[in-house]
Amino acid sequence: MNEETLIERAQKGDIAAFNRLVVQYQELVFNVAYRIMSDPAAAEDVAQETFITAHQSLRSFRGGSFKSWLIRIATNRCYDELRRRKRRPQSSLDEIMDENESFAFLRSPQDSPETHRQRVELALAIESCLKDLPDDQRVVTVLSDVEGYDYQEIANITRVSLGTVKSRISRARAKLRDCLQSLGGELLPVAYRLDSKGT
Amino acid sequence: MFNSMRDRGDRDRLQETLDAYLDNALTPAERARFEAQMTADPRLRTEVEQLRALRWQMRAMPRRRVPRSFALDPAAYARPKAQPLLQLYPVLRGATALSAFLLIFVLALGAFQGQFGGAGAPAAAAVTSTTAQDSAEIAAIEAPQQPPAEESAAMTADEAARTASPETTTVTEEAAAAELAAPAPAGTSVPVPEGDLSLGASPPEATLLPNAGGAIAEAELAPTLAAEPTMELFAVQEAANAPAPEAVAQPSTLLLVQIGLGVLFLVLLALWLLARRRARSL
């Protein structure tokens, strides 16, 4: 069954069809939320709220990209949560989690301990620098550099102009580069430095 | 300072072009121009390589596995809930705009009728205060507010007339003022309550109050008209007596309409903002 049929059936109240869409997109939604929130527990809440909101508002979906529509709901929920946190700051559970436990998901069966250590280091460095970005810049960077959306899609999702998206991405990347350089002296760990030549 | 601002602007533009180059968002012409620039500038080339590596690393970041399924419980979410506020959003928008327009209209109507004592007052004063009797009329209205009504009103009228035109004031004017003040006992002017005067929607005599000075000054311009006091005095007295009952009823109806529309507008605005917020969160 294709996506359009699933959406149509979900709009008519078929919860099984909607849940198939959830299964299809839950990893994407959770990861976007996680990169923006930098906190797995908050990302879990945001992801769940995203699907509940999507289900409640399904009748207002008028076609187009369902994926982008979902990501727009997720980023809006993230903004809401970030605003709430600014009003009531709280310590993240993630901050007190053991580093190895937190990044256990990075371990791959073929990784040597050294490779795994480097992967963890890199992920920690990027996550730390991402966390330091202003919210608006972090959102566009996650959508652009982590999820691979193009400028126009990001403008549609975040409801800002194309020029704003460009300038936010540009500033965010410059800050990320400076941050990574300041953390490690070099931009990236040796094993990952300038590996790719593709754009 | 301007040079440094221009430099910063140039740097920002270059940085944006660089990012657009990495994201394949440049036109072929822009791309060729940028590549030529990059060939000539090794530092720019290094920067491009650094950002390319960063971008690649970000893209290669491993995805987290979802901690649990986010599928919704069929028992709780069997049918999508109706969202009346979302569905009514366009209607609410139109209704809010319409109520705002109507509110502005009735407020403007009130202002035109001198309801707020500002905008309407000069217009009314302009219509009714072109004769020398104005000063006398003001004195007549003010008269009941002062203890010995008849005497003080007459004095006020005299003083006003003298102040307005010390040289041109005629005996006729003074007589007219006195004549007007004399038969203006509490019964004529007192029934118009102060509240009505301040609301300003009552007939011309109410609007004349704040403009006493202007009216007195205008008495100078038309001293000759004062030569025919009898007819005009009659008219002034009629004007002072006749419209008072209507003046009490008119502003209250308009005021009720204004309050009703104001409340309606606020309710619609609140609902519209709520619906707008929900629509935007999608």
GROMACS .gro file of C-alpha atoms in nm:
model
  481
    1MET     CA    1   0.000   0.000   0.000
    2ASN     CA    2   0.152   0.335  -0.098
    3GLU     CA    3   0.177   0.645   0.119
    4GLU     CA    4  -0.112   0.834  -0.041
    5THR     CA    5  -0.349   0.543   0.021
    6LEU     CA    6  -0.232   0.512   0.379
    7ILE     CA    7  -0.288   0.885   0.438
    8GLU     CA    8  -0.629   0.870   0.278
    9ARG     CA    9  -0.732   0.575   0.490
   10ALA     CA   10  -0.588   0.735   0.804
   11GLN     CA   11  -0.785   1.051   0.730
   12LYS     CA   12  -1.099   0.838   0.726
   13GLY     CA   13  -1.018   0.710   1.073
   14ASP     CA   14  -0.818   0.396   1.000
   15ILE     CA   15  -0.575   0.393   1.293
   16ALA     CA   16  -0.391   0.088   1.158
   17ALA     CA   17  -0.308   0.283   0.841
   18PHE     CA   18  -0.188   0.576   1.048
   19ASN     CA   19   0.029   0.350   1.261
   20ARG     CA   20   0.195   0.217   0.948
   21LEU     CA   21   0.292   0.576   0.867
   22VAL     CA   22   0.420   0.614   1.222
   23VAL     CA   23   0.642   0.307   1.188
   24GLN     CA   24   0.772   0.442   0.857
   25TYR     CA   25   0.871   0.782   0.996
   26GLN     CA   26   0.930   0.736   1.367
   27GLU     CA   27   1.306   0.696   1.338
   28LEU     CA   28   1.337   1.013   1.131
   29VAL     CA   29   1.116   1.214   1.366
   30PHE     CA   30   1.289   1.086   1.676
   31ASN     CA   31   1.637   1.160   1.537
   32VAL     CA   32   1.547   1.512   1.426
   33ALA     CA   33   1.403   1.576   1.771
   34TYR     CA   34   1.707   1.424   1.937
   35ARG     CA   35   1.953   1.639   1.740
   36ILE     CA   36   1.757   1.953   1.816
   37MET     CA   37   1.688   1.876   2.181
   38SER     CA   38   2.019   1.699   2.258
   39ASP     CA   39   1.828   1.487   2.505
   40PRO     CA   40   1.684   1.141   2.431
   41ALA     CA   41   1.407   1.166   2.689
   42ALA     CA   42   1.289   1.501   2.552
   43ALA     CA   43   1.319   1.369   2.197
   44GLU     CA   44   1.098   1.074   2.292
   45ASP     CA   45   0.831   1.308   2.427
   46VAL     CA   46   0.854   1.533   2.123
   47ALA     CA   47   0.826   1.237   1.885
   48GLN     CA   48   0.518   1.104   2.064
   49GLU     CA   49   0.356   1.448   2.069
   50THR     CA   50   0.436   1.490   1.701
   51PHE     CA   51   0.245   1.177   1.605
   52ILE     CA   52  -0.047   1.260   1.831
   53THR     CA   53  -0.069   1.611   1.680
   54ALA     CA   54  -0.036   1.467   1.331
   55HIS     CA   55  -0.319   1.225   1.397
   56GLN     CA   56  -0.544   1.497   1.539
   57SER     CA   57  -0.472   1.731   1.250
   58LEU     CA   58  -0.467   1.477   0.972
   59ARG     CA   59  -0.782   1.620   0.818
   60SER     CA   60  -0.607   1.952   0.766
   61PHE     CA   61  -0.328   1.785   0.564
   62ARG     CA   62  -0.386   1.896   0.207
   63GLY     CA   63  -0.134   1.690   0.018
   64GLY     CA   64   0.230   1.767  -0.056
   65SER     CA   65   0.511   1.598   0.128
   66PHE     CA   66   0.383   1.410   0.430
   67LYS     CA   67   0.740   1.374   0.553
   68SER     CA   68   0.799   1.751   0.547
   69TRP     CA   69   0.463   1.805   0.718
   70LEU     CA   70   0.565   1.569   0.997
   71ILE     CA   71   0.907   1.732   1.035
   72ARG     CA   72   0.739   2.072   1.053
   73ILE     CA   73   0.521   1.949   1.339
   74ALA     CA   74   0.826   1.798   1.509
   75THR     CA   75   1.037   2.115   1.481
   76ASN     CA   76   0.747   2.322   1.614
   77ARG     CA   77   0.712   2.085   1.910
   78CYS     CA   78   1.088   2.117   1.966
   79TYR     CA   79   1.062   2.497   1.966
   80ASP     CA   80   0.776   2.475   2.217
   81GLU     CA   81   0.979   2.247   2.442
   82LEU     CA   82   1.291   2.464   2.415
   83ARG     CA   83   1.089   2.771   2.507
   84ARG     CA   84   0.937   2.586   2.801
   85ARG     CA   85   1.282   2.480   2.916
   86LYS     CA   86   1.410   2.835   2.899
   87ARG     CA   87   1.130   2.940   3.129
   88ARG     CA   88   1.196   2.646   3.363
   89PRO     CA   89   1.555   2.531   3.326
   90GLN     CA   90   1.617   2.171   3.425
   91SER     CA   91   1.919   1.946   3.428
   92SER     CA   92   1.917   1.688   3.157
   93LEU     CA   93   1.935   1.324   3.254
   94ASP     CA   94   2.166   1.281   2.961
   95GLU     CA   95   2.425   1.497   3.130
   96ILE     CA   96   2.462   1.258   3.418
   97MET     CA   97   2.451   0.943   3.209
   98ASP     CA   98   2.768   0.745   3.170
   99GLU     CA   99   2.931   0.841   2.843
  100ASN     CA  100   2.981   0.483   2.727
  101GLU     CA  101   2.625   0.391   2.806
  102SER     CA  102   2.495   0.699   2.629
  103PHE     CA  103   2.683   0.618   2.311
  104ALA     CA  104   2.644   0.242   2.318
  105PHE     CA  105   2.421   0.278   2.013
  106LEU     CA  106   2.725   0.389   1.814
  107ARG     CA  107   2.894   0.053   1.850
  108SER     CA  108   2.895  -0.150   1.534
  109PRO     CA  109   2.993  -0.520   1.528
  110GLN     CA  110   3.289  -0.459   1.295
  111ASP     CA  111   3.429  -0.166   1.496
  112SER     CA  112   3.758  -0.210   1.676
  113PRO     CA  113   3.767  -0.050   2.023
  114GLU     CA  114   3.982   0.231   1.878
  115THR     CA  115   3.737   0.302   1.597
  116HIS     CA  116   3.450   0.300   1.841
  117ARG     CA  117   3.635   0.544   2.069
  118GLN     CA  118   3.693   0.778   1.776
  119ARG     CA  119   3.330   0.757   1.671
  120VAL     CA  120   3.219   0.838   2.021
  121GLU     CA  121   3.465   1.128   2.043
  122LEU     CA  122   3.347   1.272   1.716
  123ALA     CA  123   2.979   1.230   1.797
  124LEU     CA  124   3.033   1.389   2.139
  125ALA     CA  125   3.222   1.680   1.988
  126ILE     CA  126   2.958   1.746   1.723
  127GLU     CA  127   2.672   1.708   1.969
  128SER     CA  128   2.839   1.940   2.214
  129CYS     CA  129   2.896   2.204   1.948
  130LEU     CA  130   2.544   2.163   1.810
  131LYS     CA  131   2.404   2.214   2.159
  132ASP     CA  132   2.586   2.546   2.186
  133LEU     CA  133   2.427   2.687   1.872
  134PRO     CA  134   2.129   2.920   1.902
  135ASP     CA  135   1.801   2.728   1.859
  136ASP     CA  136   1.719   2.870   1.516
  137GLN     CA  137   2.063   2.789   1.379
  138ARG     CA  138   2.061   2.440   1.532
  139VAL     CA  139   1.727   2.357   1.371
  140VAL     CA  140   1.836   2.456   1.020
  141THR     CA  141   2.173   2.281   1.062
  142VAL     CA  142   2.009   1.958   1.172
  143LEU     CA  143   1.765   1.973   0.881
  144SER     CA  144   2.033   2.064   0.630
  145ASP     CA  145   2.349   1.885   0.735
  146VAL     CA  146   2.217   1.589   0.932
  147GLU     CA  147   1.894   1.517   0.747
  148GLY     CA  148   1.994   1.648   0.404
  149TYR     CA  149   1.698   1.876   0.328
  150ASP     CA  150   1.753   2.145   0.066
  151TYR     CA  151   1.715   2.516   0.137
  152GLN     CA  152   1.364   2.546  -0.003
  153GLU     CA  153   1.236   2.250   0.199
  154ILE     CA  154   1.388   2.396   0.515
  155ALA     CA  155   1.227   2.731   0.440
  156ASN     CA  156   0.890   2.555   0.405
  157ILE     CA  157   0.937   2.353   0.721
  158THR     CA  158   1.054   2.639   0.941
  159ARG     CA  159   0.836   2.901   0.767
  160VAL     CA  160   1.115   3.150   0.718
  161SER     CA  161   1.251   3.302   0.399
  162LEU     CA  162   1.511   3.137   0.182
  163GLY     CA  163   1.758   3.416   0.263
  164THR     CA  164   1.712   3.359   0.635
  165VAL     CA  165   1.773   2.987   0.592
  166LYS     CA  166   2.093   3.056   0.398
  167SER     CA  167   2.230   3.301   0.650
  168ARG     CA  168   2.141   3.077   0.946
  169ILE     CA  169   2.311   2.778   0.787
  170SER     CA  170   2.613   2.985   0.701
  171ARG     CA  171   2.655   3.123   1.053
  172ALA     CA  172   2.588   2.787   1.213
  173ARG     CA  173   2.852   2.612   1.005
  174ALA     CA  174   3.110   2.876   1.076
  175LYS     CA  175   3.038   2.843   1.449
  176LEU     CA  176   3.045   2.463   1.436
  177ARG     CA  177   3.378   2.466   1.256
  178ASP     CA  178   3.530   2.705   1.509
  179CYS     CA  179   3.384   2.506   1.796
  180LEU     CA  180   3.521   2.174   1.670
  181GLN     CA  181   3.860   2.330   1.612
  182SER     CA  182   3.865   2.473   1.962
  183LEU     CA  183   3.765   2.138   2.113
  184GLY     CA  184   4.024   1.922   1.947
  185GLY     CA  185   4.280   2.156   1.802
  186GLU     CA  186   4.199   1.992   1.470
  187LEU     CA  187   3.867   2.009   1.298
  188LEU     CA  188   3.803   1.634   1.317
  189PRO     CA  189   3.969   1.315   1.449
  190VAL     CA  190   4.237   1.182   1.214
  191ALA     CA  191   4.035   0.886   1.092
  192TYR     CA  192   3.757   1.115   0.975
  193ARG     CA  193   3.948   1.412   0.846
  194LEU     CA  194   3.862   1.508   0.491
  195ASP     CA  195   3.761   1.154   0.401
  196SER     CA  196   3.498   1.262   0.156
  197LYS     CA  197   3.542   1.475  -0.151
  198GLY     CA  198   3.179   1.465  -0.254
  199THR     CA  199   2.954   1.759  -0.200
  200MET     CA  200   3.346   5.209   1.079
  201PHE     CA  201   3.159   5.192   0.749
  202ASN     CA  202   3.453   5.011   0.595
  203SER     CA  203   3.449   4.745   0.865
  204MET     CA  204   3.071   4.705   0.823
  205ARG     CA  205   3.114   4.669   0.450
  206ASP     CA  206   3.391   4.416   0.506
  207ARG     CA  207   3.170   4.218   0.738
  208GLY     CA  208   2.888   4.227   0.485
  209ASP     CA  209   3.125   4.105   0.213
  210ARG     CA  210   3.251   3.827   0.439
  211ASP     CA  211   2.895   3.717   0.520
  212ARG     CA  212   2.807   3.715   0.151
  213LEU     CA  213   3.117   3.514   0.069
  214GLN     CA  214   3.037   3.269   0.348
  215GLU     CA  215   2.683   3.224   0.219
  216THR     CA  216   2.810   3.168  -0.134
  217LEU     CA  217   3.055   2.913   0.001
  218ASP     CA  218   2.777   2.723   0.180
  219ALA     CA  219   2.553   2.743  -0.124
  220TYR     CA  220   2.841   2.600  -0.328
  221LEU     CA  221   2.871   2.306  -0.087
  222ASP     CA  222   2.495   2.251  -0.098
  223ASN     CA  223   2.481   2.268  -0.479
  224ALA     CA  224   2.253   2.570  -0.453
  225LEU     CA  225   2.444   2.798  -0.694
  226THR     CA  226   2.351   2.862  -1.054
  227PRO     CA  227   2.605   2.734  -1.309
  228ALA     CA  228   2.735   3.089  -1.366
  229GLU     CA  229   2.772   3.156  -0.992
  230ARG     CA  230   2.938   2.821  -0.946
  231ALA     CA  231   3.194   2.890  -1.221
  232ARG     CA  232   3.268   3.233  -1.076
  233PHE     CA  233   3.313   3.091  -0.727
  234GLU     CA  234   3.542   2.811  -0.848
  235ALA     CA  235   3.758   3.066  -1.025
  236GLN     CA  236   3.776   3.266  -0.704
  237MET     CA  237   3.866   2.950  -0.512
  238THR     CA  238   4.148   2.866  -0.753
  239ALA     CA  239   4.297   3.208  -0.700
  240ASP     CA  240   4.262   3.201  -0.320
  241PRO     CA  241   4.419   2.904  -0.136
  242ARG     CA  242   4.269   3.015   0.197
  243LEU     CA  243   3.921   3.006   0.051
  244ARG     CA  244   3.993   2.660  -0.087
  245THR     CA  245   4.102   2.539   0.260
  246GLU     CA  246   3.788   2.681   0.412
  247VAL     CA  247   3.575   2.501   0.155
  248GLU     CA  248   3.752   2.173   0.231
  249GLN     CA  249   3.703   2.218   0.605
  250LEU     CA  250   3.334   2.287   0.572
  251ARG     CA  251   3.295   2.002   0.326
  252ALA     CA  252   3.448   1.766   0.581
  253LEU     CA  253   3.228   1.902   0.856
  254ARG     CA  254   2.920   1.861   0.643
  255TRP     CA  255   3.017   1.507   0.554
  256GLN     CA  256   3.073   1.423   0.920
  257MET     CA  257   2.740   1.563   1.021
  258ARG     CA  258   2.567   1.362   0.750
  259ALA     CA  259   2.754   1.049   0.858
  260MET     CA  260   2.651   1.080   1.221
  261PRO     CA  261   2.492   0.752   1.323
  262ARG     CA  262   2.118   0.760   1.377
  263ARG     CA  263   1.979   0.667   1.712
  264ARG     CA  264   1.750   0.371   1.729
  265VAL     CA  265   1.405   0.460   1.849
  266PRO     CA  266   1.369   0.365   2.215
  267ARG     CA  267   1.014   0.239   2.163
  268SER     CA  268   0.734   0.238   1.912
  269PHE     CA  269   0.539   0.561   1.880
  270ALA     CA  270   0.237   0.390   1.725
  271LEU     CA  271  -0.087   0.516   1.871
  272ASP     CA  272  -0.315   0.298   2.080
  273PRO     CA  273  -0.614   0.204   1.860
  274ALA     CA  274  -0.844   0.206   2.162
  275ALA     CA  275  -0.763   0.570   2.240
  276TYR     CA  276  -0.719   0.705   1.887
  277ALA     CA  277  -0.973   0.510   1.682
  278ARG     CA  278  -1.096   0.821   1.502
  279PRO     CA  279  -0.912   1.149   1.456
  280LYS     CA  280  -1.067   1.407   1.686
  281ALA     CA  281  -1.259   1.684   1.518
  282GLN     CA  282  -1.074   2.015   1.534
  283PRO     CA  283  -1.356   2.270   1.512
  284LEU     CA  284  -1.125   2.560   1.589
  285LEU     CA  285  -0.892   2.464   1.305
  286GLN     CA  286  -1.177   2.410   1.062
  287LEU     CA  287  -1.333   2.743   1.159
  288TYR     CA  288  -1.004   2.931   1.119
  289PRO     CA  289  -1.092   3.107   0.789
  290VAL     CA  290  -1.441   3.195   0.918
  291LEU     CA  291  -1.296   3.334   1.241
  292ARG     CA  292  -1.048   3.542   1.045
  293GLY     CA  293  -1.324   3.700   0.834
  294ALA     CA  294  -1.554   3.753   1.132
  295THR     CA  295  -1.278   3.918   1.333
  296ALA     CA  296  -1.196   4.155   1.048
  297LEU     CA  297  -1.565   4.239   1.001
  298SER     CA  298  -1.623   4.305   1.371
  299ALA     CA  299  -1.310   4.523   1.382
  300PHE     CA  300  -1.442   4.724   1.087
  301LEU     CA  301  -1.785   4.766   1.247
  302LEU     CA  302  -1.628   4.864   1.579
  303ILE     CA  303  -1.416   5.129   1.411
  304PHE     CA  304  -1.727   5.251   1.229
  305VAL     CA  305  -1.939   5.292   1.543
  306LEU     CA  306  -1.648   5.449   1.731
  307ALA     CA  307  -1.604   5.694   1.445
  308LEU     CA  308  -1.978   5.759   1.451
  309GLY     CA  309  -1.957   5.830   1.821
  310ALA     CA  310  -1.660   6.060   1.772
  311PHE     CA  311  -1.844   6.242   1.493
  312GLN     CA  312  -2.139   6.300   1.722
  313GLY     CA  313  -1.902   6.439   1.979
  314GLN     CA  314  -1.931   6.140   2.206
  315PHE     CA  315  -1.574   6.171   2.329
  316GLY     CA  316  -1.581   6.549   2.358
  317GLY     CA  317  -1.290   6.589   2.120
  318ALA     CA  318  -1.347   6.546   1.752
  319GLY     CA  319  -1.717   6.624   1.739
  320ALA     CA  320  -1.707   6.928   1.961
  321PRO     CA  321  -1.537   7.177   1.731
  322ALA     CA  322  -1.767   7.090   1.445
  323ALA     CA  323  -2.074   7.149   1.656
  324ALA     CA  324  -1.925   7.465   1.794
  325ALA     CA  325  -1.851   7.589   1.446
  326VAL     CA  326  -2.212   7.547   1.345
  327THR     CA  327  -2.365   7.711   1.646
  328SER     CA  328  -2.118   7.967   1.765
  329THR     CA  329  -2.105   8.216   1.485
  330THR     CA  330  -2.318   8.473   1.656
  331ALA     CA  331  -2.255   8.701   1.946
  332GLN     CA  332  -2.526   8.525   2.144
  333ASP     CA  333  -2.291   8.233   2.199
  334SER     CA  334  -2.125   8.403   2.489
  335ALA     CA  335  -2.462   8.468   2.640
  336GLU     CA  336  -2.568   8.110   2.582
  337ILE     CA  337  -2.258   7.977   2.754
  338ALA     CA  338  -2.329   8.201   3.042
  339ALA     CA  339  -2.680   8.064   3.055
  340ILE     CA  340  -2.556   7.706   3.069
  341GLU     CA  341  -2.295   7.785   3.327
  342ALA     CA  342  -2.537   7.983   3.529
  343PRO     CA  343  -2.702   7.701   3.728
  344GLN     CA  344  -2.363   7.573   3.839
  345GLN     CA  345  -2.299   7.888   4.036
  346PRO     CA  346  -2.479   7.961   4.362
  347PRO     CA  347  -2.706   8.260   4.290
  348ALA     CA  348  -2.810   8.139   3.948
  349GLU     CA  349  -2.966   8.443   3.795
  350GLU     CA  350  -2.725   8.705   3.915
  351SER     CA  351  -2.405   8.521   3.851
  352ALA     CA  352  -2.520   8.407   3.509
  353ALA     CA  353  -2.596   8.758   3.413
  354MET     CA  354  -2.260   8.868   3.544
  355THR     CA  355  -2.082   8.591   3.359
  356ALA     CA  356  -2.258   8.689   3.040
  357ASP     CA  357  -2.164   9.049   3.090
  358GLU     CA  358  -1.806   8.966   3.161
  359ALA     CA  359  -1.785   8.731   2.870
  360ALA     CA  360  -1.926   8.982   2.635
  361ARG     CA  361  -1.691   9.251   2.763
  362THR     CA  362  -1.390   9.026   2.742
  363ALA     CA  363  -1.480   8.926   2.390
  364SER     CA  364  -1.529   9.271   2.252
  365PRO     CA  365  -1.465   9.547   2.495
  366GLU     CA  366  -1.499   9.816   2.231
  367THR     CA  367  -1.765   9.680   2.002
  368THR     CA  368  -2.001   9.531   2.255
  369THR     CA  369  -2.335   9.700   2.228
  370VAL     CA  370  -2.602   9.755   2.480
  371THR     CA  371  -2.816   9.518   2.280
  372GLU     CA  372  -2.577   9.233   2.346
  373GLU     CA  373  -2.572   9.294   2.714
  374ALA     CA  374  -2.944   9.311   2.719
  375ALA     CA  375  -2.967   8.990   2.523
  376ALA     CA  376  -2.734   8.815   2.761
  377ALA     CA  377  -2.920   8.937   3.061
  378GLU     CA  378  -3.251   8.848   2.902
  379LEU     CA  379  -3.130   8.499   2.824
  380ALA     CA  380  -2.977   8.450   3.165
  381ALA     CA  381  -3.277   8.577   3.346
  382PRO     CA  382  -3.534   8.328   3.218
  383ALA     CA  383  -3.284   8.048   3.244
  384PRO     CA  384  -3.365   7.917   3.583
  385ALA     CA  385  -3.268   7.580   3.711
  386GLY     CA  386  -3.555   7.432   3.514
  387THR     CA  387  -3.402   7.512   3.174
  388SER     CA  388  -3.045   7.408   3.203
  389VAL     CA  389  -3.024   7.191   3.509
  390PRO     CA  390  -3.208   6.891   3.361
  391VAL     CA  391  -2.917   6.833   3.125
  392PRO     CA  392  -2.696   6.635   3.356
  393GLU     CA  393  -2.325   6.682   3.366
  394GLY     CA  394  -2.272   6.322   3.263
  395ASP     CA  395  -2.449   6.387   2.939
  396LEU     CA  396  -2.247   6.696   2.880
  397SER     CA  397  -1.926   6.515   2.929
  398LEU     CA  398  -2.035   6.234   2.697
  399GLY     CA  399  -2.087   6.506   2.448
  400ALA     CA  400  -2.352   6.341   2.236
  401SER     CA  401  -2.612   6.585   2.349
  402PRO     CA  402  -2.705   6.879   2.131
  403PRO     CA  403  -2.497   7.185   2.056
  404GLU     CA  404  -2.524   7.355   2.395
  405ALA     CA  405  -2.336   7.067   2.550
  406THR     CA  406  -2.055   7.092   2.304
  407LEU     CA  407  -2.028   7.461   2.350
  408LEU     CA  408  -1.903   7.431   2.704
  409PRO     CA  409  -1.538   7.350   2.638
  410ASN     CA  410  -1.527   7.600   2.360
  411ALA     CA  411  -1.645   7.897   2.554
  412GLY     CA  412  -1.328   8.087   2.487
  413GLY     CA  413  -1.347   8.025   2.115
  414ALA     CA  414  -1.709   8.125   2.106
  415ILE     CA  415  -1.638   8.440   2.296
  416ALA     CA  416  -1.363   8.526   2.057
  417GLU     CA  417  -1.589   8.469   1.765
  418ALA     CA  418  -1.832   8.713   1.912
  419GLU     CA  419  -1.585   8.979   1.808
  420LEU     CA  420  -1.613   8.875   1.445
  421ALA     CA  421  -1.986   8.910   1.424
  422PRO     CA  422  -2.096   9.191   1.640
  423THR     CA  423  -2.350   9.316   1.391
  424LEU     CA  424  -2.552   9.000   1.408
  425ALA     CA  425  -2.619   9.081   1.767
  426ALA     CA  426  -2.834   9.361   1.649
  427GLU     CA  427  -3.120   9.119   1.595
  428PRO     CA  428  -3.133   8.948   1.928
  429THR     CA  429  -3.497   8.859   1.958
  430MET     CA  430  -3.522   8.596   1.686
  431GLU     CA  431  -3.193   8.438   1.767
  432LEU     CA  432  -3.256   8.432   2.135
  433PHE     CA  433  -3.571   8.246   2.059
  434ALA     CA  434  -3.382   7.995   1.857
  435VAL     CA  435  -3.119   7.950   2.124
  436GLN     CA  436  -3.379   7.895   2.388
  437GLU     CA  437  -3.555   7.643   2.174
  438ALA     CA  438  -3.232   7.464   2.106
  439ALA     CA  439  -3.155   7.457   2.476
  440ASN     CA  440  -3.490   7.316   2.567
  441ALA     CA  441  -3.603   7.088   2.289
  442PRO     CA  442  -3.344   6.815   2.221
  443ALA     CA  443  -3.255   6.733   2.578
  444PRO     CA  444  -3.464   6.412   2.613
  445GLU     CA  445  -3.331   6.267   2.284
  446ALA     CA  446  -2.979   6.353   2.384
  447VAL     CA  447  -3.009   6.126   2.685
  448ALA     CA  448  -3.139   5.830   2.484
  449GLN     CA  449  -2.908   5.852   2.180
  450PRO     CA  450  -2.567   5.804   2.340
  451SER     CA  451  -2.681   5.516   2.554
  452THR     CA  452  -2.794   5.315   2.248
  453LEU     CA  453  -2.474   5.394   2.064
  454LEU     CA  454  -2.271   5.315   2.372
  455LEU     CA  455  -2.442   4.979   2.408
  456VAL     CA  456  -2.371   4.898   2.044
  457GLN     CA  457  -2.009   5.003   2.091
  458ILE     CA  458  -1.966   4.793   2.405
  459GLY     CA  459  -2.134   4.494   2.241
  460LEU     CA  460  -1.917   4.519   1.933
  461GLY     CA  461  -1.607   4.568   2.146
  462VAL     CA  462  -1.678   4.252   2.344
  463LEU     CA  463  -1.761   4.059   2.026
  464PHE     CA  464  -1.441   4.178   1.865
  465LEU     CA  465  -1.231   4.075   2.165
  466VAL     CA  466  -1.390   3.729   2.182
  467LEU     CA  467  -1.344   3.672   1.809
  468LEU     CA  468  -0.988   3.800   1.826
  469ALA     CA  469  -0.903   3.559   2.107
  470LEU     CA  470  -1.057   3.264   1.922
  471TRP     CA  471  -0.886   3.361   1.599
  472LEU     CA  472  -0.546   3.389   1.770
  473LEU     CA  473  -0.599   3.049   1.931
  474ALA     CA  474  -0.693   2.891   1.597
  475ARG     CA  475  -0.401   3.065   1.429
  476ARG     CA  476  -0.160   2.931   1.688
  477ARG     CA  477  -0.288   2.578   1.636
  478ALA     CA  478  -0.273   2.611   1.259
  479ARG     CA  479   0.084   2.740   1.278
  480SER     CA  480   0.199   2.458   1.501
  481LEU     CA  481   0.123   2.212   1.224
   0.00000   0.00000   0.00000
